[in-house]
């Protein structure tokens, strides 16, 4: 597939994920009441921006993500002086048969689900498209169930369309969301008909009650969420709401990568990591930053260099992890260069170097290339 539009125009505009509010040390949204506290936050923010500029200025960073999803991070990095290459490695495609997701939406309207668990912003788009096909207001239908989101971006996208999120894990992953469900009362997990078992695909569960959970997911989603909920006593109902397909990286990105002009790459999913490895190939001189643990594991599995994992799946956390990784890489490079220079200076100016002591291996005085 050649580079082209990322969305089918008939599906409407892309979802807009509202930015995170500024947060103070307590995690609450910052208020304007305390001038001293605001001043301290401004100073910390200014210091962080200055450090980013010091580390990122002149660096080339690849963000292989759809432009609308990459916009926030790309702006932050460009403001710090980085050259940012944005080109998607994957894209969402509609499923051929929308009957399963439309059927799930009808069940949601009828109050069949206790929970709806959303692990991707893409799934929200497909629920909205299904609601439009059926002439239903998704926000109204959403009130008949409780909603869980895997992380802040998904939560903010749900809130943007009028849906209240009641459960969001500290660890923003399917595993973390299963752990969050495990903290709920046992009475939330089971229903009189929970022994009917879980459902997936085109099948409709006969179960009704407080333990039935709708999971609208992509075709490549791992069974982590389904299996975890099932083990807790819930009745998960999985529908494939969208497909993930390859998107060919732009020619200028490929050329920059092959020329060694890319300093770092930001990996935002396992699928992205696999496509970067497949289309570009691993490079030891490109700093790698992952959005979370599953993406980090996928990157390692395909041989990509990995230097840091963001502590939250947010643009701010990715920018911070990237800054730290590039700073550490620069420090390591400077140390290696200084060590090599010292070794050359210590060598006698004339004549051959002294032979190594018995049982040792001569050191290669050639300095390593810049790994950043």
mmCIF file of C-alpha atoms in Angstrom:
data_model
loop_
_atom_site.group_PDB
_atom_site.id
_atom_site.type_symbol
_atom_site.label_atom_id
_atom_site.label_comp_id
_atom_site.label_asym_id
_atom_site.label_seq_id
_atom_site.Cartn_x
_atom_site.Cartn_y
_atom_site.Cartn_z
ATOM 1 C CA UNK A 1 0.000 0.000 0.000
ATOM 2 C CA UNK A 2 1.447 3.335 -0.985
ATOM 3 C CA UNK A 3 1.273 6.404 1.211
ATOM 4 C CA UNK A 4 -2.154 7.970 0.989
ATOM 5 C CA UNK A 5 -5.187 9.108 2.963
ATOM 6 C CA UNK A 6 -5.383 7.514 6.375
ATOM 7 C CA UNK A 7 -9.149 7.511 6.626
ATOM 8 C CA UNK A 8 -12.100 6.621 4.430
ATOM 9 C CA UNK A 9 -13.770 10.029 3.877
ATOM 10 C CA UNK A 10 -17.186 8.436 4.356
ATOM 11 C CA UNK A 11 -16.276 7.716 7.975
ATOM 12 C CA UNK A 12 -16.046 11.389 8.873
ATOM 13 C CA UNK A 13 -13.173 13.289 10.496
ATOM 14 C CA UNK A 14 -10.632 11.642 12.754
ATOM 15 C CA UNK A 15 -11.237 11.597 16.472
ATOM 16 C CA UNK A 16 -9.730 14.512 18.305
ATOM 17 C CA UNK A 17 -8.150 13.512 21.596
ATOM 18 C CA UNK A 18 -8.301 16.487 23.980
ATOM 19 C CA UNK A 19 -4.981 17.392 25.618
ATOM 20 C CA UNK A 20 -4.248 16.392 29.165
ATOM 21 C CA UNK A 21 -4.816 19.132 31.737
ATOM 22 C CA UNK A 22 -1.800 20.444 33.608
ATOM 23 C CA UNK A 23 -1.368 18.444 36.781
ATOM 24 C CA UNK A 24 0.252 19.329 40.054
ATOM 25 C CA UNK A 25 2.118 17.009 42.424
ATOM 26 C CA UNK A 26 -1.141 15.538 43.749
ATOM 27 C CA UNK A 27 -2.262 14.504 40.274
ATOM 28 C CA UNK A 28 -5.212 16.901 40.332
ATOM 29 C CA UNK A 29 -5.746 19.454 37.599
ATOM 30 C CA UNK A 30 -3.865 22.626 38.425
ATOM 31 C CA UNK A 31 -5.923 25.576 39.646
ATOM 32 C CA UNK A 32 -5.063 29.227 39.321
ATOM 33 C CA UNK A 33 -5.593 30.061 42.982
ATOM 34 C CA UNK A 34 -2.119 29.697 44.462
ATOM 35 C CA UNK A 35 0.273 32.027 42.700
ATOM 36 C CA UNK A 36 3.324 30.498 44.350
ATOM 37 C CA UNK A 37 2.398 26.972 43.295
ATOM 38 C CA UNK A 38 1.672 28.071 39.763
ATOM 39 C CA UNK A 39 4.956 29.935 39.657
ATOM 40 C CA UNK A 40 6.837 26.826 40.780
ATOM 41 C CA UNK A 41 5.078 24.725 38.158
ATOM 42 C CA UNK A 42 5.936 27.305 35.507
ATOM 43 C CA UNK A 43 9.580 27.225 36.569
ATOM 44 C CA UNK A 44 9.668 23.427 36.427
ATOM 45 C CA UNK A 45 7.983 23.497 33.037
ATOM 46 C CA UNK A 46 10.464 26.070 31.742
ATOM 47 C CA UNK A 47 13.379 23.986 33.011
ATOM 48 C CA UNK A 48 12.000 20.902 31.288
ATOM 49 C CA UNK A 49 11.537 22.799 28.035
ATOM 50 C CA UNK A 50 15.079 24.145 28.233
ATOM 51 C CA UNK A 51 16.483 20.659 28.786
ATOM 52 C CA UNK A 52 14.480 19.282 25.867
ATOM 53 C CA UNK A 53 15.815 22.045 23.651
ATOM 54 C CA UNK A 54 19.387 21.330 24.773
ATOM 55 C CA UNK A 55 19.053 17.618 24.006
ATOM 56 C CA UNK A 56 16.734 17.588 20.989
ATOM 57 C CA UNK A 57 17.896 20.602 18.983
ATOM 58 C CA UNK A 58 19.112 19.445 15.591
ATOM 59 C CA UNK A 59 18.127 15.802 16.176
ATOM 60 C CA UNK A 60 15.984 13.915 13.689
ATOM 61 C CA UNK A 61 13.170 11.869 15.230
ATOM 62 C CA UNK A 62 10.926 9.441 13.373
ATOM 63 C CA UNK A 63 7.339 9.148 14.615
ATOM 64 C CA UNK A 64 5.775 6.387 12.493
ATOM 65 C CA UNK A 65 2.192 7.252 13.348
ATOM 66 C CA UNK A 66 -0.830 8.768 11.612
ATOM 67 C CA UNK A 67 -0.472 12.574 11.448
ATOM 68 C CA UNK A 68 -3.525 13.277 13.602
ATOM 69 C CA UNK A 69 -2.269 10.918 16.315
ATOM 70 C CA UNK A 70 1.323 12.185 16.072
ATOM 71 C CA UNK A 71 0.471 15.907 16.081
ATOM 72 C CA UNK A 72 0.844 16.597 19.812
ATOM 73 C CA UNK A 73 4.192 14.829 20.215
ATOM 74 C CA UNK A 74 5.518 16.215 16.944
ATOM 75 C CA UNK A 75 4.705 19.767 18.037
ATOM 76 C CA UNK A 76 6.480 19.295 21.375
ATOM 77 C CA UNK A 77 9.593 17.909 19.688
ATOM 78 C CA UNK A 78 9.654 20.578 16.979
ATOM 79 C CA UNK A 79 9.291 23.306 19.587
ATOM 80 C CA UNK A 80 12.471 21.895 21.133
ATOM 81 C CA UNK A 81 14.300 22.221 17.821
ATOM 82 C CA UNK A 82 14.048 18.622 16.595
ATOM 83 C CA UNK A 83 13.419 17.672 12.996
ATOM 84 C CA UNK A 84 10.408 15.333 13.127
ATOM 85 C CA UNK A 85 9.515 12.850 10.420
ATOM 86 C CA UNK A 86 5.862 11.779 10.659
ATOM 87 C CA UNK A 87 4.823 8.846 8.494
ATOM 88 C CA UNK A 88 2.440 6.049 9.488
ATOM 89 C CA UNK A 89 3.652 2.460 9.388
ATOM 90 C CA UNK A 90 0.163 1.061 9.995
ATOM 91 C CA UNK A 91 -3.373 2.326 9.573
ATOM 92 C CA UNK A 92 -6.871 1.349 10.561
ATOM 93 C CA UNK A 93 -9.191 -0.210 8.008
ATOM 94 C CA UNK A 94 -12.906 -1.030 8.390
ATOM 95 C CA UNK A 95 -14.034 -4.617 8.779
ATOM 96 C CA UNK A 96 -15.765 -6.205 5.802
ATOM 97 C CA UNK A 97 -18.781 -7.227 7.870
ATOM 98 C CA UNK A 98 -20.113 -4.624 10.288
ATOM 99 C CA UNK A 99 -22.987 -6.817 11.518
ATOM 100 C CA UNK A 100 -21.180 -7.997 14.691
ATOM 101 C CA UNK A 101 -20.334 -4.482 15.905
ATOM 102 C CA UNK A 102 -23.799 -3.212 14.932
ATOM 103 C CA UNK A 103 -25.338 -6.107 16.849
ATOM 104 C CA UNK A 104 -23.200 -5.299 19.868
ATOM 105 C CA UNK A 105 -24.344 -1.680 19.724
ATOM 106 C CA UNK A 106 -27.971 -2.827 19.652
ATOM 107 C CA UNK A 107 -27.323 -4.917 22.751
ATOM 108 C CA UNK A 108 -25.706 -1.902 24.399
ATOM 109 C CA UNK A 109 -28.862 0.132 23.711
ATOM 110 C CA UNK A 110 -30.930 -2.639 25.305
ATOM 111 C CA UNK A 111 -28.765 -2.644 28.447
ATOM 112 C CA UNK A 112 -27.229 -6.091 27.918
ATOM 113 C CA UNK A 113 -23.718 -5.090 28.990
ATOM 114 C CA UNK A 114 -22.507 -4.219 32.460
ATOM 115 C CA UNK A 115 -19.212 -2.831 31.135
ATOM 116 C CA UNK A 116 -17.692 -1.657 27.874
ATOM 117 C CA UNK A 117 -13.898 -1.947 27.854
ATOM 118 C CA UNK A 118 -12.074 0.254 25.324
ATOM 119 C CA UNK A 119 -8.398 -0.403 24.666
ATOM 120 C CA UNK A 120 -7.930 1.818 21.601
ATOM 121 C CA UNK A 121 -9.115 5.176 20.320
ATOM 122 C CA UNK A 122 -9.746 3.388 17.022
ATOM 123 C CA UNK A 123 -12.529 1.347 18.622
ATOM 124 C CA UNK A 124 -14.316 4.562 19.630
ATOM 125 C CA UNK A 125 -14.406 5.685 16.002
ATOM 126 C CA UNK A 126 -16.003 2.392 15.005
ATOM 127 C CA UNK A 127 -18.601 2.554 17.784
ATOM 128 C CA UNK A 128 -19.482 6.063 16.636
ATOM 129 C CA UNK A 129 -19.761 4.861 13.035
ATOM 130 C CA UNK A 130 -22.022 2.006 14.134
ATOM 131 C CA UNK A 131 -24.199 4.388 16.146
ATOM 132 C CA UNK A 132 -24.518 6.634 13.085
ATOM 133 C CA UNK A 133 -25.573 3.687 10.918
ATOM 134 C CA UNK A 134 -28.294 2.808 13.406
ATOM 135 C CA UNK A 135 -29.405 6.386 14.084
ATOM 136 C CA UNK A 136 -28.394 6.114 17.745
ATOM 137 C CA UNK A 137 -26.657 8.646 19.959
ATOM 138 C CA UNK A 138 -23.681 6.782 21.412
ATOM 139 C CA UNK A 139 -23.539 8.948 24.537
ATOM 140 C CA UNK A 140 -27.174 8.096 25.318
ATOM 141 C CA UNK A 141 -26.600 4.391 24.756
ATOM 142 C CA UNK A 142 -23.424 4.531 26.836
ATOM 143 C CA UNK A 143 -25.382 5.381 29.988
ATOM 144 C CA UNK A 144 -26.749 1.838 30.067
ATOM 145 C CA UNK A 145 -23.293 0.438 30.913
ATOM 146 C CA UNK A 146 -20.168 1.349 32.825
ATOM 147 C CA UNK A 147 -17.053 2.181 30.805
ATOM 148 C CA UNK A 148 -13.383 1.354 31.287
ATOM 149 C CA UNK A 149 -10.477 2.843 29.329
ATOM 150 C CA UNK A 150 -6.962 1.484 29.028
ATOM 151 C CA UNK A 151 -5.279 4.879 29.352
ATOM 152 C CA UNK A 152 -5.622 8.665 29.342
ATOM 153 C CA UNK A 153 -5.833 9.121 25.560
ATOM 154 C CA UNK A 154 -8.678 6.629 25.316
ATOM 155 C CA UNK A 155 -10.402 8.132 28.335
ATOM 156 C CA UNK A 156 -10.177 11.647 26.903
ATOM 157 C CA UNK A 157 -11.528 10.465 23.538
ATOM 158 C CA UNK A 158 -14.506 8.860 25.283
ATOM 159 C CA UNK A 159 -15.125 11.950 27.387
ATOM 160 C CA UNK A 160 -14.990 14.079 24.239
ATOM 161 C CA UNK A 161 -18.090 12.279 22.933
ATOM 162 C CA UNK A 162 -19.943 12.486 26.238
ATOM 163 C CA UNK A 163 -19.050 9.121 27.813
ATOM 164 C CA UNK A 164 -17.969 8.953 31.459
ATOM 165 C CA UNK A 165 -15.111 6.569 32.248
ATOM 166 C CA UNK A 166 -15.326 4.836 35.616
ATOM 167 C CA UNK A 167 -12.210 2.659 35.487
ATOM 168 C CA UNK A 168 -8.697 3.485 34.248
ATOM 169 C CA UNK A 169 -5.657 1.483 35.396
ATOM 170 C CA UNK A 170 -2.415 2.816 36.821
ATOM 171 C CA UNK A 171 -0.532 0.602 34.368
ATOM 172 C CA UNK A 172 -1.915 1.565 30.976
ATOM 173 C CA UNK A 173 -2.066 -1.820 29.333
ATOM 174 C CA UNK A 174 -4.510 -4.698 28.967
ATOM 175 C CA UNK A 175 -2.732 -6.435 31.818
ATOM 176 C CA UNK A 176 -3.076 -3.339 33.984
ATOM 177 C CA UNK A 177 -6.761 -3.018 33.139
ATOM 178 C CA UNK A 178 -7.381 -6.647 34.106
ATOM 179 C CA UNK A 179 -5.654 -5.913 37.411
ATOM 180 C CA UNK A 180 -7.941 -2.910 37.921
ATOM 181 C CA UNK A 181 -10.997 -5.097 37.358
ATOM 182 C CA UNK A 182 -9.619 -7.546 39.899
ATOM 183 C CA UNK A 183 -9.942 -4.860 42.597
ATOM 184 C CA UNK A 184 -13.704 -4.516 42.061
ATOM 185 C CA UNK A 185 -16.138 -6.337 44.360
ATOM 186 C CA UNK A 186 -16.818 -9.946 43.467
ATOM 187 C CA UNK A 187 -20.507 -9.085 43.080
ATOM 188 C CA UNK A 188 -19.580 -6.959 40.043
ATOM 189 C CA UNK A 189 -17.989 -9.889 38.257
ATOM 190 C CA UNK A 190 -20.666 -12.556 38.154
ATOM 191 C CA UNK A 191 -24.232 -12.843 36.972
ATOM 192 C CA UNK A 192 -26.819 -15.627 37.356
ATOM 193 C CA UNK A 193 -26.036 -16.748 33.805
ATOM 194 C CA UNK A 194 -22.251 -16.284 33.889
ATOM 195 C CA UNK A 195 -21.828 -20.029 33.510
ATOM 196 C CA UNK A 196 -22.903 -19.652 29.879
ATOM 197 C CA UNK A 197 -19.280 -18.802 29.143
ATOM 198 C CA UNK A 198 -17.714 -16.044 27.086
ATOM 199 C CA UNK A 199 -18.629 -15.036 23.568
ATOM 200 C CA UNK A 200 -16.638 -13.642 20.699
ATOM 201 C CA UNK A 201 -16.894 -12.848 17.016
ATOM 202 C CA UNK A 202 -20.351 -13.261 15.517
ATOM 203 C CA UNK A 203 -21.838 -15.186 18.427
ATOM 204 C CA UNK A 204 -24.359 -13.578 20.743
ATOM 205 C CA UNK A 205 -24.201 -14.429 24.421
ATOM 206 C CA UNK A 206 -27.425 -15.581 26.078
ATOM 207 C CA UNK A 207 -26.070 -14.080 29.277
ATOM 208 C CA UNK A 208 -27.550 -10.913 30.672
ATOM 209 C CA UNK A 209 -26.597 -9.249 33.915
ATOM 210 C CA UNK A 210 -23.920 -7.463 35.749
ATOM 211 C CA UNK A 211 -20.986 -9.603 34.558
ATOM 212 C CA UNK A 212 -21.254 -9.252 30.763
ATOM 213 C CA UNK A 213 -18.518 -7.092 29.199
ATOM 214 C CA UNK A 214 -18.304 -5.742 25.645
ATOM 215 C CA UNK A 215 -14.786 -5.681 24.158
ATOM 216 C CA UNK A 216 -14.628 -3.830 20.806
ATOM 217 C CA UNK A 217 -11.117 -4.525 19.550
ATOM 218 C CA UNK A 218 -8.891 -4.659 16.505
ATOM 219 C CA UNK A 219 -8.215 -7.859 14.611
ATOM 220 C CA UNK A 220 -4.670 -8.093 16.006
ATOM 221 C CA UNK A 221 -5.595 -7.640 19.664
ATOM 222 C CA UNK A 222 -4.037 -10.190 21.991
ATOM 223 C CA UNK A 223 -6.419 -12.256 24.141
ATOM 224 C CA UNK A 224 -5.066 -10.695 27.336
ATOM 225 C CA UNK A 225 -8.207 -8.681 28.097
ATOM 226 C CA UNK A 226 -10.635 -11.445 27.192
ATOM 227 C CA UNK A 227 -8.809 -14.162 29.106
ATOM 228 C CA UNK A 228 -8.176 -11.974 32.142
ATOM 229 C CA UNK A 229 -11.813 -10.956 32.472
ATOM 230 C CA UNK A 230 -12.995 -14.514 31.928
ATOM 231 C CA UNK A 231 -10.679 -15.761 34.673
ATOM 232 C CA UNK A 232 -12.159 -13.133 37.020
ATOM 233 C CA UNK A 233 -15.684 -14.418 36.418
ATOM 234 C CA UNK A 234 -16.864 -11.881 33.846
ATOM 235 C CA UNK A 235 -18.508 -12.853 30.556
ATOM 236 C CA UNK A 236 -16.480 -11.095 27.837
ATOM 237 C CA UNK A 237 -18.108 -10.486 24.451
ATOM 238 C CA UNK A 238 -15.465 -9.664 21.811
ATOM 239 C CA UNK A 239 -16.287 -7.980 18.524
ATOM 240 C CA UNK A 240 -13.725 -7.111 15.869
ATOM 241 C CA UNK A 241 -14.407 -3.446 15.243
ATOM 242 C CA UNK A 242 -11.521 -2.630 12.888
ATOM 243 C CA UNK A 243 -8.516 -4.096 11.099
ATOM 244 C CA UNK A 244 -4.874 -3.034 11.297
ATOM 245 C CA UNK A 245 -3.110 -2.954 7.930
ATOM 246 C CA UNK A 246 0.317 -2.012 6.679
ATOM 247 C CA UNK A 247 1.006 1.496 5.442
ATOM 248 C CA UNK A 248 4.169 2.025 3.396
ATOM 249 C CA UNK A 249 6.528 4.524 5.001
ATOM 250 C CA UNK A 250 7.235 7.660 2.966
ATOM 251 C CA UNK A 251 10.260 7.506 0.616
ATOM 252 C CA UNK A 252 12.036 10.377 2.397
ATOM 253 C CA UNK A 253 11.753 8.479 5.686
ATOM 254 C CA UNK A 254 13.239 5.348 4.122
ATOM 255 C CA UNK A 255 16.060 7.386 2.573
ATOM 256 C CA UNK A 256 16.844 9.169 5.855
ATOM 257 C CA UNK A 257 16.894 5.889 7.777
ATOM 258 C CA UNK A 258 19.185 4.174 5.314
ATOM 259 C CA UNK A 259 21.518 7.184 5.221
ATOM 260 C CA UNK A 260 21.904 7.126 9.001
ATOM 261 C CA UNK A 261 20.212 10.513 9.320
ATOM 262 C CA UNK A 262 17.599 9.402 11.876
ATOM 263 C CA UNK A 263 18.656 9.790 15.508
ATOM 264 C CA UNK A 264 15.653 8.253 17.252
ATOM 265 C CA UNK A 265 12.356 6.499 16.620
ATOM 266 C CA UNK A 266 9.221 6.550 18.775
ATOM 267 C CA UNK A 267 7.326 3.248 18.782
ATOM 268 C CA UNK A 268 3.665 3.476 19.736
ATOM 269 C CA UNK A 269 2.476 -0.124 19.322
ATOM 270 C CA UNK A 270 3.755 -3.611 18.712
ATOM 271 C CA UNK A 271 2.417 -3.433 15.160
ATOM 272 C CA UNK A 272 4.385 -0.242 14.548
ATOM 273 C CA UNK A 273 7.562 -1.835 15.908
ATOM 274 C CA UNK A 274 7.153 -4.847 13.629
ATOM 275 C CA UNK A 275 6.555 -2.653 10.575
ATOM 276 C CA UNK A 276 9.573 -0.447 11.331
ATOM 277 C CA UNK A 277 11.729 -3.565 11.529
ATOM 278 C CA UNK A 278 10.208 -5.032 8.365
ATOM 279 C CA UNK A 279 10.251 -1.900 6.209
ATOM 280 C CA UNK A 280 13.407 -0.223 7.478
ATOM 281 C CA UNK A 281 15.417 -2.884 9.273
ATOM 282 C CA UNK A 282 17.041 -2.581 12.721
ATOM 283 C CA UNK A 283 19.833 -0.060 13.258
ATOM 284 C CA UNK A 284 22.132 0.016 16.261
ATOM 285 C CA UNK A 285 22.630 3.773 15.878
ATOM 286 C CA UNK A 286 18.955 4.768 16.238
ATOM 287 C CA UNK A 287 17.696 5.367 19.777
ATOM 288 C CA UNK A 288 14.399 3.560 20.355
ATOM 289 C CA UNK A 289 11.637 4.688 22.722
ATOM 290 C CA UNK A 290 8.483 2.634 23.358
ATOM 291 C CA UNK A 291 5.103 3.821 24.578
ATOM 292 C CA UNK A 292 4.727 0.896 26.981
ATOM 293 C CA UNK A 293 5.809 -2.575 28.026
ATOM 294 C CA UNK A 294 4.027 -4.599 25.312
ATOM 295 C CA UNK A 295 5.477 -2.355 22.598
ATOM 296 C CA UNK A 296 8.930 -2.653 24.178
ATOM 297 C CA UNK A 297 8.708 -6.449 24.123
ATOM 298 C CA UNK A 298 7.631 -6.425 20.468
ATOM 299 C CA UNK A 299 10.539 -4.114 19.576
ATOM 300 C CA UNK A 300 13.062 -6.406 21.252
ATOM 301 C CA UNK A 301 11.533 -9.450 19.566
ATOM 302 C CA UNK A 302 12.168 -7.976 16.094
ATOM 303 C CA UNK A 303 15.685 -6.790 16.912
ATOM 304 C CA UNK A 304 15.106 -3.045 17.255
ATOM 305 C CA UNK A 305 17.297 -1.094 19.632
ATOM 306 C CA UNK A 306 15.349 -0.006 22.705
ATOM 307 C CA UNK A 307 16.637 2.643 25.098
ATOM 308 C CA UNK A 308 13.596 3.745 27.117
ATOM 309 C CA UNK A 309 9.946 3.027 27.863
ATOM 310 C CA UNK A 310 7.564 5.880 28.653
ATOM 311 C CA UNK A 311 6.068 5.664 32.138
ATOM 312 C CA UNK A 312 2.666 6.680 30.747
ATOM 313 C CA UNK A 313 1.213 6.412 27.224
ATOM 314 C CA UNK A 314 1.063 10.190 26.784
ATOM 315 C CA UNK A 315 2.834 12.677 24.543
ATOM 316 C CA UNK A 316 4.458 14.316 27.578
ATOM 317 C CA UNK A 317 5.787 10.994 28.868
ATOM 318 C CA UNK A 318 7.064 10.012 25.422
ATOM 319 C CA UNK A 319 8.845 13.353 25.048
ATOM 320 C CA UNK A 320 10.423 12.949 28.488
ATOM 321 C CA UNK A 321 11.557 9.378 27.782
ATOM 322 C CA UNK A 322 12.978 10.420 24.418
ATOM 323 C CA UNK A 323 14.848 13.346 25.992
ATOM 324 C CA UNK A 324 16.337 11.107 28.686
ATOM 325 C CA UNK A 325 17.323 8.431 26.174
ATOM 326 C CA UNK A 326 19.030 10.869 23.811
ATOM 327 C CA UNK A 327 20.781 12.600 26.716
ATOM 328 C CA UNK A 328 22.090 9.261 28.006
ATOM 329 C CA UNK A 329 23.195 8.296 24.516
ATOM 330 C CA UNK A 330 25.022 11.602 24.099
ATOM 331 C CA UNK A 331 26.742 11.160 27.462
ATOM 332 C CA UNK A 332 27.808 7.629 26.592
ATOM 333 C CA UNK A 333 29.146 8.787 23.232
ATOM 334 C CA UNK A 334 31.081 11.664 24.823
ATOM 335 C CA UNK A 335 32.571 9.307 27.405
ATOM 336 C CA UNK A 336 33.611 6.817 24.748
ATOM 337 C CA UNK A 337 35.153 9.562 22.628
ATOM 338 C CA UNK A 338 37.031 11.014 25.607
ATOM 339 C CA UNK A 339 38.298 7.576 26.602
ATOM 340 C CA UNK A 340 39.546 6.897 23.077
ATOM 341 C CA UNK A 341 41.230 10.309 22.929
ATOM 342 C CA UNK A 342 42.918 9.696 26.287
ATOM 343 C CA UNK A 343 44.173 6.345 25.082
ATOM 344 C CA UNK A 344 45.696 7.944 21.988
ATOM 345 C CA UNK A 345 47.309 10.699 24.072
ATOM 346 C CA UNK A 346 48.835 8.199 26.510
ATOM 347 C CA UNK A 347 50.478 6.201 23.739
ATOM 348 C CA UNK A 348 54.189 7.036 23.087
ATOM 349 C CA UNK A 349 54.534 9.496 20.198
ATOM 350 C CA UNK A 350 57.279 7.465 18.518
ATOM 351 C CA UNK A 351 57.725 3.782 18.040
ATOM 352 C CA UNK A 352 55.279 0.963 18.430
ATOM 353 C CA UNK A 353 53.020 0.661 21.423
ATOM 354 C CA UNK A 354 54.135 -1.625 24.206
ATOM 355 C CA UNK A 355 52.927 -5.187 23.725
ATOM 356 C CA UNK A 356 50.014 -6.242 25.905
ATOM 357 C CA UNK A 357 50.658 -8.187 29.053
ATOM 358 C CA UNK A 358 50.300 -11.930 28.831
ATOM 359 C CA UNK A 359 46.709 -13.086 28.936
ATOM 360 C CA UNK A 360 45.214 -9.770 27.805
ATOM 361 C CA UNK A 361 43.718 -8.575 24.547
ATOM 362 C CA UNK A 362 44.846 -5.325 22.896
ATOM 363 C CA UNK A 363 42.253 -2.529 23.087
ATOM 364 C CA UNK A 364 40.968 -1.149 19.810
ATOM 365 C CA UNK A 365 41.686 2.617 20.041
ATOM 366 C CA UNK A 366 39.212 3.400 17.256
ATOM 367 C CA UNK A 367 36.372 5.477 18.721
ATOM 368 C CA UNK A 368 32.871 4.098 18.297
ATOM 369 C CA UNK A 369 30.448 5.857 15.984
ATOM 370 C CA UNK A 370 27.775 8.117 17.457
ATOM 371 C CA UNK A 371 25.065 5.712 18.620
ATOM 372 C CA UNK A 372 22.474 8.468 18.771
#
